[in-house]
Amino acid sequence: MGLLIGFLLIASVLLTFIWIDKNDQDYLSQQQALHDKDLSQMHLIREMLSNRIELWFESFIHLHEDITDNPQATAEFIREEFDYLQLNWQVNSLWLFDHQQGVIFSNHEHVPDYVKVSVQQTLVNQSSVTTILCEQLCFNLISMPILSAKGELLVLTASTSLLEMMAALNRSTLAELALVASDESSTTNALRDTQIQSPISYIKRQELSALLKLIPETVTLNMVLDKGYRLIMGQQAYLINLLPVDDNQVDSAYLLTVHDISDEWARHESYQKGVIIISAITVVLCILAFFVMAERLRRRLLIVAKRLPLLAQKKYDEFNTLQFTRSRMFLDEIDDVQLSTNLLGEQLESMDGKIEQNTRELENIAMYDRLTGLPNRNMLNFVLRKKIAALSRAPGPLVVILLDFDNFRKINDSYGHGIGDEFLMAAAQRLRSNLRESDVISRFGGDEFVIVLQEVDEVSNGITLAEKLVAKFRESVEIGAQRFYTSVSIGITSCDGQNVTVDDLVRQADIAMYASKDAGGDRYTLFNEGMSTQVMRHIEIEHDVRDALLQEQFKFALQAQIDINTGKLVGFEALIRWLHPKSGYIMPDEFIPIMENSESMITLGYWGIKRAFSILANLESQGMSGYRIAVNLSASQFLDPNLINFMREQLAQSDQGADQIELELTERTVVADIEQTKGIMHQLKALGFSFSIDDFGTGYSSLAYLSQLPVDIIKIDRSFIAGMENSSADKQIVKSTVAMVRKLGMKVVAEGVETKEQLNTLSTMCCDIAQGYYISKPVLEEELYQALPSKLNDGVWKRLDLSF
């Protein structure tokens, strides 16, 4: 309501202001019109008087044509008529000039310069020239040409008073008039500083001077010349205009007109006051009408406003009692609102009872897992907080065990989530059957379960339970007619005081559980602080990897690969190295597993491919061409949808061919999704790239899938090469692998060759390529360019030792 009244007031004020401003603009327009009228009247009267004098001279001369025969006769005639002209036509001075501007007649000894200028203009134009000039006083100067009977051109010049012009202007404008001049000593150029000149018509000098002194100093001559000035003195109002009278010096003398506009000003003020009064009365009446109309609505709205909070407070009896009586004749929207609130109250009252019942059920659901019936994470947090708080009253170790099934994802992926859910229910039943009544077990999420032990004497009781559970889950889990064999990874932590939080205990157990997984699973691990340090190191490396990529801290070390039969250098394997500015060299085994499933691994992989092309270009610039570089592709990079386009771009930007880049894949990458892997490999193969399988024999070795893929090279893992000298089994594995791989049309690379005997054995097995410390250690790129020429003799490796 206040906003509506405020809006009404603002609107009324704006409309009143616009109305009054429009009236002021109209009034100012009338004043400007009066100013323009004074100016036009002055010019009109001035022109009429000049024309009258000129017409009189022309008529008088035509009546006495005989006097124009002789210029002296004309001068004598003018001398005789001068008194008449001075008396009746206000002629102050009179001159007669010949066509060479010689003075024939003058009532003054001195001829002013302005007279000479006027005569010269008349002779040039051969027409009359009229000018108003102001020296000590302002006067009108008229110069007219006279043609004598002999054809000689004479000029008659006369100066006349402005009194007659001012009298005529007074009669036409009804304004008080005076001639004023600006005060040259004044610096403000204010109207009040002007000097009144004589003569003055129709107003006394003292009164007009007093009137000018009332004008503020800020009102300048230019302001009054443009628009005039309105002077208000109590009930009196005057409009003062300035009209320039000096054609040559427009800033020196002016004609001051003073109009009495008191009546018009009084009517103007009266009109504006009437507008304000009418506006105020209209606003008051509107507000009163609004209050009268809104009062009934306001009272009923207040009742509705009081009733609604009662619904929130569930005070239904008071809500039903507090109602207003509905009108029988005038029903409006508020009556509908009350009816709707009544219906709402009935519905809420009915629903409240159901909600209270359902809330109790939901609280139970929120605390228990719907699949296994075990307490869920919410209940676990509640129980742990309660048990931690109880340690102050009953000291003793509180043991937390976090259990996770190894390779549970394979069950979901292979048999579906339905079977996976049944497995979890059976596993939950087996866990529950091996715990005491006082122990608490909860499903933490997915295939993770948390067990809380409080009534134990020492942490060893938790270890005993963990050993028991590990052994129990080595037994198969039967689901229908199927049996599933799995294992568990367990993390154990404990506390004996209140200086620990629920999150701390769960985090510690989780860290210990992942330590079990990293160790191969099927075991338990007891948490220690060193594990936290390892996790922090993990986080630190993740953070530093981003900076390392930006600051180009990664480098390639290249290990030579030679043809075993010919001894020729065929290429290099590019091994990543990280030179950390603080930690020094960080081994790939430490940072690659951390980066493996991150975006940074993709970025690093693309960096490696670009760098391989750059190394080949540098070798070629030094005259060493035709070599191949093997670069590892991580699983995440190999499955990146941008890989194919990226490789095309590198080929377009480089002079090296795709056959010089060997892309290394691990067996795990290949078998992750055999169909997708096959499609990507064929696309890259079509571009000219070759493929090798790294560390063959350590993963999911199968010659069956190798025959389906466009693989060119198989790399036998160093562990088999190292075992050939002491294990006939390893030697037989290497021999069989070489034979089968060569039969499939692929080449074999032996990694980790460290002795001459190993190289000789591989040669007898017809292995194609070898690399290892016996041939060369990995060498950083910047060292390779300098050392490589001395190591080769026509492309053949000179000697096989441990260093360059």
PDB file of N, CA, C and O in Angstrom, residues 289-341:
ATOM      1  N   ALA A 289      -9.680   8.002  -1.433  1.00  0.00           N
ATOM      2  CA  ALA A 289     -10.500   7.000  -2.109  1.00  0.00           C
ATOM      3  C   ALA A 289      -9.836   5.632  -2.048  1.00  0.00           C
ATOM      4  O   ALA A 289     -10.498   4.607  -1.856  1.00  0.00           O
ATOM      5  N   PHE A 290      -8.510   5.629  -2.191  1.00  0.00           N
ATOM      6  CA  PHE A 290      -7.779   4.370  -2.150  1.00  0.00           C
ATOM      7  C   PHE A 290      -7.890   3.721  -0.771  1.00  0.00           C
ATOM      8  O   PHE A 290      -8.115   2.515  -0.648  1.00  0.00           O
ATOM      9  N   PHE A 291      -7.743   4.538   0.287  1.00  0.00           N
ATOM     10  CA  PHE A 291      -7.849   3.999   1.657  1.00  0.00           C
ATOM     11  C   PHE A 291      -9.244   3.467   1.925  1.00  0.00           C
ATOM     12  O   PHE A 291      -9.422   2.408   2.525  1.00  0.00           O
ATOM     13  N   VAL A 292     -10.245   4.206   1.460  1.00  0.00           N
ATOM     14  CA  VAL A 292     -11.625   3.763   1.696  1.00  0.00           C
ATOM     15  C   VAL A 292     -11.882   2.428   0.995  1.00  0.00           C
ATOM     16  O   VAL A 292     -12.481   1.509   1.566  1.00  0.00           O
ATOM     17  N   MET A 293     -11.378   2.346  -0.257  1.00  0.00           N
ATOM     18  CA  MET A 293     -11.606   1.111  -1.016  1.00  0.00           C
ATOM     19  C   MET A 293     -10.756  -0.048  -0.498  1.00  0.00           C
ATOM     20  O   MET A 293     -11.175  -1.211  -0.544  1.00  0.00           O
ATOM     21  N   ALA A 294      -9.528   0.264  -0.014  1.00  0.00           N
ATOM     22  CA  ALA A 294      -8.598  -0.793   0.385  1.00  0.00           C
ATOM     23  C   ALA A 294      -8.767  -1.249   1.825  1.00  0.00           C
ATOM     24  O   ALA A 294      -8.218  -2.294   2.207  1.00  0.00           O
ATOM     25  N   GLU A 295      -9.501  -0.476   2.647  1.00  0.00           N
ATOM     26  CA  GLU A 295      -9.584  -0.810   4.067  1.00  0.00           C
ATOM     27  C   GLU A 295     -10.206  -2.188   4.285  1.00  0.00           C
ATOM     28  O   GLU A 295      -9.709  -3.007   5.061  1.00  0.00           O
ATOM     29  N   ARG A 296     -11.321  -2.451   3.580  1.00  0.00           N
ATOM     30  CA  ARG A 296     -11.984  -3.751   3.731  1.00  0.00           C
ATOM     31  C   ARG A 296     -11.070  -4.870   3.245  1.00  0.00           C
ATOM     32  O   ARG A 296     -10.959  -5.925   3.880  1.00  0.00           O
ATOM     33  N   LEU A 297     -10.396  -4.626   2.102  1.00  0.00           N
ATOM     34  CA  LEU A 297      -9.468  -5.632   1.597  1.00  0.00           C
ATOM     35  C   LEU A 297      -8.317  -5.854   2.566  1.00  0.00           C
ATOM     36  O   LEU A 297      -7.869  -6.976   2.791  1.00  0.00           O
ATOM     37  N   ARG A 298      -7.811  -4.758   3.151  1.00  0.00           N
ATOM     38  CA  ARG A 298      -6.669  -4.858   4.073  1.00  0.00           C
ATOM     39  C   ARG A 298      -7.015  -5.694   5.285  1.00  0.00           C
ATOM     40  O   ARG A 298      -6.235  -6.550   5.717  1.00  0.00           O
ATOM     41  N   ARG A 299      -8.213  -5.460   5.851  1.00  0.00           N
ATOM     42  CA  ARG A 299      -8.607  -6.214   7.056  1.00  0.00           C
ATOM     43  C   ARG A 299      -8.695  -7.707   6.763  1.00  0.00           C
ATOM     44  O   ARG A 299      -8.220  -8.538   7.532  1.00  0.00           O
ATOM     45  N   ARG A 300      -9.268  -8.032   5.612  1.00  0.00           N
ATOM     46  CA  ARG A 300      -9.409  -9.453   5.280  1.00  0.00           C
ATOM     47  C   ARG A 300      -8.061 -10.086   4.934  1.00  0.00           C
ATOM     48  O   ARG A 300      -7.807 -11.240   5.267  1.00  0.00           O
ATOM     49  N   LEU A 301      -7.199  -9.297   4.259  1.00  0.00           N
ATOM     50  CA  LEU A 301      -5.871  -9.827   3.963  1.00  0.00           C
ATOM     51  C   LEU A 301      -5.068 -10.077   5.232  1.00  0.00           C
ATOM     52  O   LEU A 301      -4.286 -11.034   5.305  1.00  0.00           O
ATOM     53  N   LEU A 302      -5.229  -9.199   6.231  1.00  0.00           N
ATOM     54  CA  LEU A 302      -4.531  -9.409   7.505  1.00  0.00           C
ATOM     55  C   LEU A 302      -4.969 -10.711   8.160  1.00  0.00           C
ATOM     56  O   LEU A 302      -4.159 -11.437   8.755  1.00  0.00           O
ATOM     57  N   ILE A 303      -6.265 -11.004   8.047  1.00  0.00           N
ATOM     58  CA  ILE A 303      -6.750 -12.264   8.634  1.00  0.00           C
ATOM     59  C   ILE A 303      -6.135 -13.448   7.906  1.00  0.00           C
ATOM     60  O   ILE A 303      -5.682 -14.427   8.518  1.00  0.00           O
ATOM     61  N   VAL A 304      -6.107 -13.360   6.555  1.00  0.00           N
ATOM     62  CA  VAL A 304      -5.488 -14.439   5.779  1.00  0.00           C
ATOM     63  C   VAL A 304      -4.015 -14.573   6.132  1.00  0.00           C
ATOM     64  O   VAL A 304      -3.486 -15.682   6.278  1.00  0.00           O
ATOM     65  N   ALA A 305      -3.323 -13.436   6.296  1.00  0.00           N
ATOM     66  CA  ALA A 305      -1.901 -13.461   6.631  1.00  0.00           C
ATOM     67  C   ALA A 305      -1.653 -14.070   8.002  1.00  0.00           C
ATOM     68  O   ALA A 305      -0.629 -14.717   8.230  1.00  0.00           O
ATOM     69  N   LYS A 306      -2.594 -13.869   8.944  1.00  0.00           N
ATOM     70  CA  LYS A 306      -2.437 -14.457  10.275  1.00  0.00           C
ATOM     71  C   LYS A 306      -2.715 -15.957  10.255  1.00  0.00           C
ATOM     72  O   LYS A 306      -2.154 -16.711  11.062  1.00  0.00           O
ATOM     73  N   ARG A 307      -3.600 -16.374   9.344  1.00  0.00           N
ATOM     74  CA  ARG A 307      -3.977 -17.789   9.313  1.00  0.00           C
ATOM     75  C   ARG A 307      -2.868 -18.666   8.734  1.00  0.00           C
ATOM     76  O   ARG A 307      -2.633 -19.786   9.214  1.00  0.00           O
ATOM     77  N   LEU A 308      -2.178 -18.164   7.681  1.00  0.00           N
ATOM     78  CA  LEU A 308      -1.203 -19.008   6.993  1.00  0.00           C
ATOM     79  C   LEU A 308      -0.059 -19.474   7.898  1.00  0.00           C
ATOM     80  O   LEU A 308       0.339 -20.642   7.828  1.00  0.00           O
ATOM     81  N   PRO A 309       0.531 -18.603   8.746  1.00  0.00           N
ATOM     82  CA  PRO A 309       1.583 -19.113   9.642  1.00  0.00           C
ATOM     83  C   PRO A 309       1.090 -20.208  10.578  1.00  0.00           C
ATOM     84  O   PRO A 309       1.877 -21.053  11.019  1.00  0.00           O
ATOM     85  N   LEU A 310      -0.223 -20.197  10.892  1.00  0.00           N
ATOM     86  CA  LEU A 310      -0.756 -21.231  11.770  1.00  0.00           C
ATOM     87  C   LEU A 310      -0.650 -22.612  11.116  1.00  0.00           C
ATOM     88  O   LEU A 310      -0.508 -23.618  11.811  1.00  0.00           O
ATOM     89  N   LEU A 311      -0.741 -22.628   9.777  1.00  0.00           N
ATOM     90  CA  LEU A 311      -0.561 -23.904   9.083  1.00  0.00           C
ATOM     91  C   LEU A 311       0.858 -24.418   9.264  1.00  0.00           C
ATOM     92  O   LEU A 311       1.088 -25.608   9.475  1.00  0.00           O
ATOM     93  N   ALA A 312       1.852 -23.482   9.140  1.00  0.00           N
ATOM     94  CA  ALA A 312       3.250 -23.879   9.319  1.00  0.00           C
ATOM     95  C   ALA A 312       3.501 -24.367  10.739  1.00  0.00           C
ATOM     96  O   ALA A 312       4.347 -25.244  10.964  1.00  0.00           O
ATOM     97  N   GLN A 313       2.773 -23.778  11.709  1.00  0.00           N
ATOM     98  CA  GLN A 313       2.937 -24.175  13.112  1.00  0.00           C
ATOM     99  C   GLN A 313       2.068 -25.366  13.498  1.00  0.00           C
ATOM    100  O   GLN A 313       2.070 -25.788  14.651  1.00  0.00           O
ATOM    101  N   LYS A 314       1.284 -25.848  12.499  1.00  0.00           N
ATOM    102  CA  LYS A 314       0.407 -27.007  12.714  1.00  0.00           C
ATOM    103  C   LYS A 314      -0.633 -26.763  13.792  1.00  0.00           C
ATOM    104  O   LYS A 314      -1.075 -27.687  14.488  1.00  0.00           O
ATOM    105  N   LYS A 315      -1.070 -25.490  13.930  1.00  0.00           N
ATOM    106  CA  LYS A 315      -2.149 -25.138  14.868  1.00  0.00           C
ATOM    107  C   LYS A 315      -3.458 -25.113  14.092  1.00  0.00           C
ATOM    108  O   LYS A 315      -4.023 -24.069  13.789  1.00  0.00           O
ATOM    109  N   TYR A 316      -3.951 -26.301  13.796  1.00  0.00           N
ATOM    110  CA  TYR A 316      -5.099 -26.418  12.898  1.00  0.00           C
ATOM    111  C   TYR A 316      -6.382 -25.936  13.554  1.00  0.00           C
ATOM    112  O   TYR A 316      -7.249 -25.366  12.870  1.00  0.00           O
ATOM    113  N   ASP A 317      -6.581 -26.133  14.866  1.00  0.00           N
ATOM    114  CA  ASP A 317      -7.804 -25.670  15.534  1.00  0.00           C
ATOM    115  C   ASP A 317      -7.903 -24.150  15.496  1.00  0.00           C
ATOM    116  O   ASP A 317      -8.956 -23.587  15.187  1.00  0.00           O
ATOM    117  N   GLU A 318      -6.815 -23.485  15.832  1.00  0.00           N
ATOM    118  CA  GLU A 318      -6.805 -22.019  15.797  1.00  0.00           C
ATOM    119  C   GLU A 318      -6.965 -21.505  14.368  1.00  0.00           C
ATOM    120  O   GLU A 318      -7.615 -20.487  14.123  1.00  0.00           O
ATOM    121  N   PHE A 319      -6.408 -22.234  13.420  1.00  0.00           N
ATOM    122  CA  PHE A 319      -6.538 -21.855  12.005  1.00  0.00           C
ATOM    123  C   PHE A 319      -8.001 -21.889  11.563  1.00  0.00           C
ATOM    124  O   PHE A 319      -8.483 -20.983  10.869  1.00  0.00           O
ATOM    125  N   ASN A 320      -8.726 -22.922  11.960  1.00  0.00           N
ATOM    126  CA  ASN A 320     -10.130 -23.045  11.556  1.00  0.00           C
ATOM    127  C   ASN A 320     -11.019 -22.018  12.246  1.00  0.00           C
ATOM    128  O   ASN A 320     -12.059 -21.617  11.709  1.00  0.00           O
ATOM    129  N   THR A 321     -10.634 -21.552  13.435  1.00  0.00           N
ATOM    130  CA  THR A 321     -11.448 -20.569  14.174  1.00  0.00           C
ATOM    131  C   THR A 321     -11.298 -19.174  13.582  1.00  0.00           C
ATOM    132  O   THR A 321     -12.271 -18.406  13.480  1.00  0.00           O
ATOM    133  N   LEU A 322     -10.081 -18.830  13.169  1.00  0.00           N
ATOM    134  CA  LEU A 322      -9.779 -17.471  12.702  1.00  0.00           C
ATOM    135  C   LEU A 322     -10.162 -17.331  11.225  1.00  0.00           C
ATOM    136  O   LEU A 322      -9.391 -17.680  10.333  1.00  0.00           O
ATOM    137  N   GLN A 323     -11.424 -16.828  10.979  1.00  0.00           N
ATOM    138  CA  GLN A 323     -11.900 -16.599   9.616  1.00  0.00           C
ATOM    139  C   GLN A 323     -12.728 -15.321   9.588  1.00  0.00           C
ATOM    140  O   GLN A 323     -13.287 -14.901  10.605  1.00  0.00           O
ATOM    141  N   PHE A 324     -12.812 -14.671   8.421  1.00  0.00           N
ATOM    142  CA  PHE A 324     -13.705 -13.517   8.286  1.00  0.00           C
ATOM    143  C   PHE A 324     -14.997 -13.975   7.607  1.00  0.00           C
ATOM    144  O   PHE A 324     -15.048 -14.980   6.907  1.00  0.00           O
ATOM    145  N   THR A 325     -16.044 -13.198   7.857  1.00  0.00           N
ATOM    146  CA  THR A 325     -17.365 -13.534   7.307  1.00  0.00           C
ATOM    147  C   THR A 325     -17.419 -13.156   5.839  1.00  0.00           C
ATOM    148  O   THR A 325     -17.078 -12.033   5.459  1.00  0.00           O
ATOM    149  N   ARG A 326     -17.841 -14.093   5.036  1.00  0.00           N
ATOM    150  CA  ARG A 326     -17.912 -13.835   3.608  1.00  0.00           C
ATOM    151  C   ARG A 326     -19.131 -12.986   3.283  1.00  0.00           C
ATOM    152  O   ARG A 326     -20.213 -13.149   3.841  1.00  0.00           O
ATOM    153  N   SER A 327     -18.949 -12.026   2.366  1.00  0.00           N
ATOM    154  CA  SER A 327     -20.051 -11.170   1.938  1.00  0.00           C
ATOM    155  C   SER A 327     -20.980 -11.952   1.014  1.00  0.00           C
ATOM    156  O   SER A 327     -20.531 -12.732   0.180  1.00  0.00           O
ATOM    157  N   ARG A 328     -22.275 -11.723   1.153  1.00  0.00           N
ATOM    158  CA  ARG A 328     -23.232 -12.436   0.313  1.00  0.00           C
ATOM    159  C   ARG A 328     -23.413 -11.774  -1.045  1.00  0.00           C
ATOM    160  O   ARG A 328     -23.791 -12.426  -2.009  1.00  0.00           O
ATOM    161  N   MET A 329     -23.148 -10.451  -1.088  1.00  0.00           N
ATOM    162  CA  MET A 329     -23.395  -9.710  -2.326  1.00  0.00           C
ATOM    163  C   MET A 329     -22.124  -9.505  -3.144  1.00  0.00           C
ATOM    164  O   MET A 329     -22.136  -9.635  -4.366  1.00  0.00           O
ATOM    165  N   PHE A 330     -21.039  -9.153  -2.452  1.00  0.00           N
ATOM    166  CA  PHE A 330     -19.795  -8.811  -3.156  1.00  0.00           C
ATOM    167  C   PHE A 330     -18.722  -9.860  -2.841  1.00  0.00           C
ATOM    168  O   PHE A 330     -18.089  -9.806  -1.801  1.00  0.00           O
ATOM    169  N   LEU A 331     -18.605 -10.823  -3.717  1.00  0.00           N
ATOM    170  CA  LEU A 331     -17.563 -11.835  -3.569  1.00  0.00           C
ATOM    171  C   LEU A 331     -16.383 -11.453  -4.459  1.00  0.00           C
ATOM    172  O   LEU A 331     -16.567 -11.040  -5.610  1.00  0.00           O
ATOM    173  N   ASP A 332     -15.177 -11.538  -3.915  1.00  0.00           N
ATOM    174  CA  ASP A 332     -13.999 -11.182  -4.689  1.00  0.00           C
ATOM    175  C   ASP A 332     -12.932 -12.249  -4.524  1.00  0.00           C
ATOM    176  O   ASP A 332     -13.164 -13.318  -3.952  1.00  0.00           O
ATOM    177  N   GLU A 333     -11.723 -11.938  -5.024  1.00  0.00           N
ATOM    178  CA  GLU A 333     -10.634 -12.917  -5.021  1.00  0.00           C
ATOM    179  C   GLU A 333     -10.193 -13.304  -3.618  1.00  0.00           C
ATOM    180  O   GLU A 333      -9.727 -14.427  -3.393  1.00  0.00           O
ATOM    181  N   ILE A 334     -10.331 -12.374  -2.649  1.00  0.00           N
ATOM    182  CA  ILE A 334      -9.888 -12.696  -1.284  1.00  0.00           C
ATOM    183  C   ILE A 334     -10.785 -13.758  -0.672  1.00  0.00           C
ATOM    184  O   ILE A 334     -10.339 -14.610   0.095  1.00  0.00           O
ATOM    185  N   ASP A 335     -12.085 -13.713  -1.003  1.00  0.00           N
ATOM    186  CA  ASP A 335     -12.972 -14.790  -0.551  1.00  0.00           C
ATOM    187  C   ASP A 335     -12.527 -16.129  -1.129  1.00  0.00           C
ATOM    188  O   ASP A 335     -12.547 -17.151  -0.442  1.00  0.00           O
ATOM    189  N   ASP A 336     -12.094 -16.104  -2.394  1.00  0.00           N
ATOM    190  CA  ASP A 336     -11.577 -17.340  -3.000  1.00  0.00           C
ATOM    191  C   ASP A 336     -10.297 -17.793  -2.325  1.00  0.00           C
ATOM    192  O   ASP A 336     -10.062 -19.001  -2.156  1.00  0.00           O
ATOM    193  N   VAL A 337      -9.440 -16.821  -1.935  1.00  0.00           N
ATOM    194  CA  VAL A 337      -8.202 -17.173  -1.227  1.00  0.00           C
ATOM    195  C   VAL A 337      -8.515 -17.854   0.096  1.00  0.00           C
ATOM    196  O   VAL A 337      -7.889 -18.856   0.470  1.00  0.00           O
ATOM    197  N   GLN A 338      -9.515 -17.320   0.839  1.00  0.00           N
ATOM    198  CA  GLN A 338      -9.882 -17.936   2.122  1.00  0.00           C
ATOM    199  C   GLN A 338     -10.406 -19.340   1.912  1.00  0.00           C
ATOM    200  O   GLN A 338     -10.071 -20.265   2.663  1.00  0.00           O
ATOM    201  N   LEU A 339     -11.237 -19.512   0.869  1.00  0.00           N
ATOM    202  CA  LEU A 339     -11.752 -20.839   0.586  1.00  0.00           C
ATOM    203  C   LEU A 339     -10.609 -21.803   0.251  1.00  0.00           C
ATOM    204  O   LEU A 339     -10.584 -22.953   0.713  1.00  0.00           O
ATOM    205  N   SER A 340      -9.631 -21.313  -0.542  1.00  0.00           N
ATOM    206  CA  SER A 340      -8.489 -22.158  -0.908  1.00  0.00           C
ATOM    207  C   SER A 340      -7.643 -22.501   0.309  1.00  0.00           C
ATOM    208  O   SER A 340      -7.158 -23.638   0.439  1.00  0.00           O
ATOM    209  N   THR A 341      -7.445 -21.529   1.217  1.00  0.00           N
ATOM    210  CA  THR A 341      -6.655 -21.811   2.422  1.00  0.00           C
ATOM    211  C   THR A 341      -7.374 -22.814   3.321  1.00  0.00           C
ATOM    212  O   THR A 341      -6.726 -23.630   3.987  1.00  0.00           O
TER     213      THR A 341
END
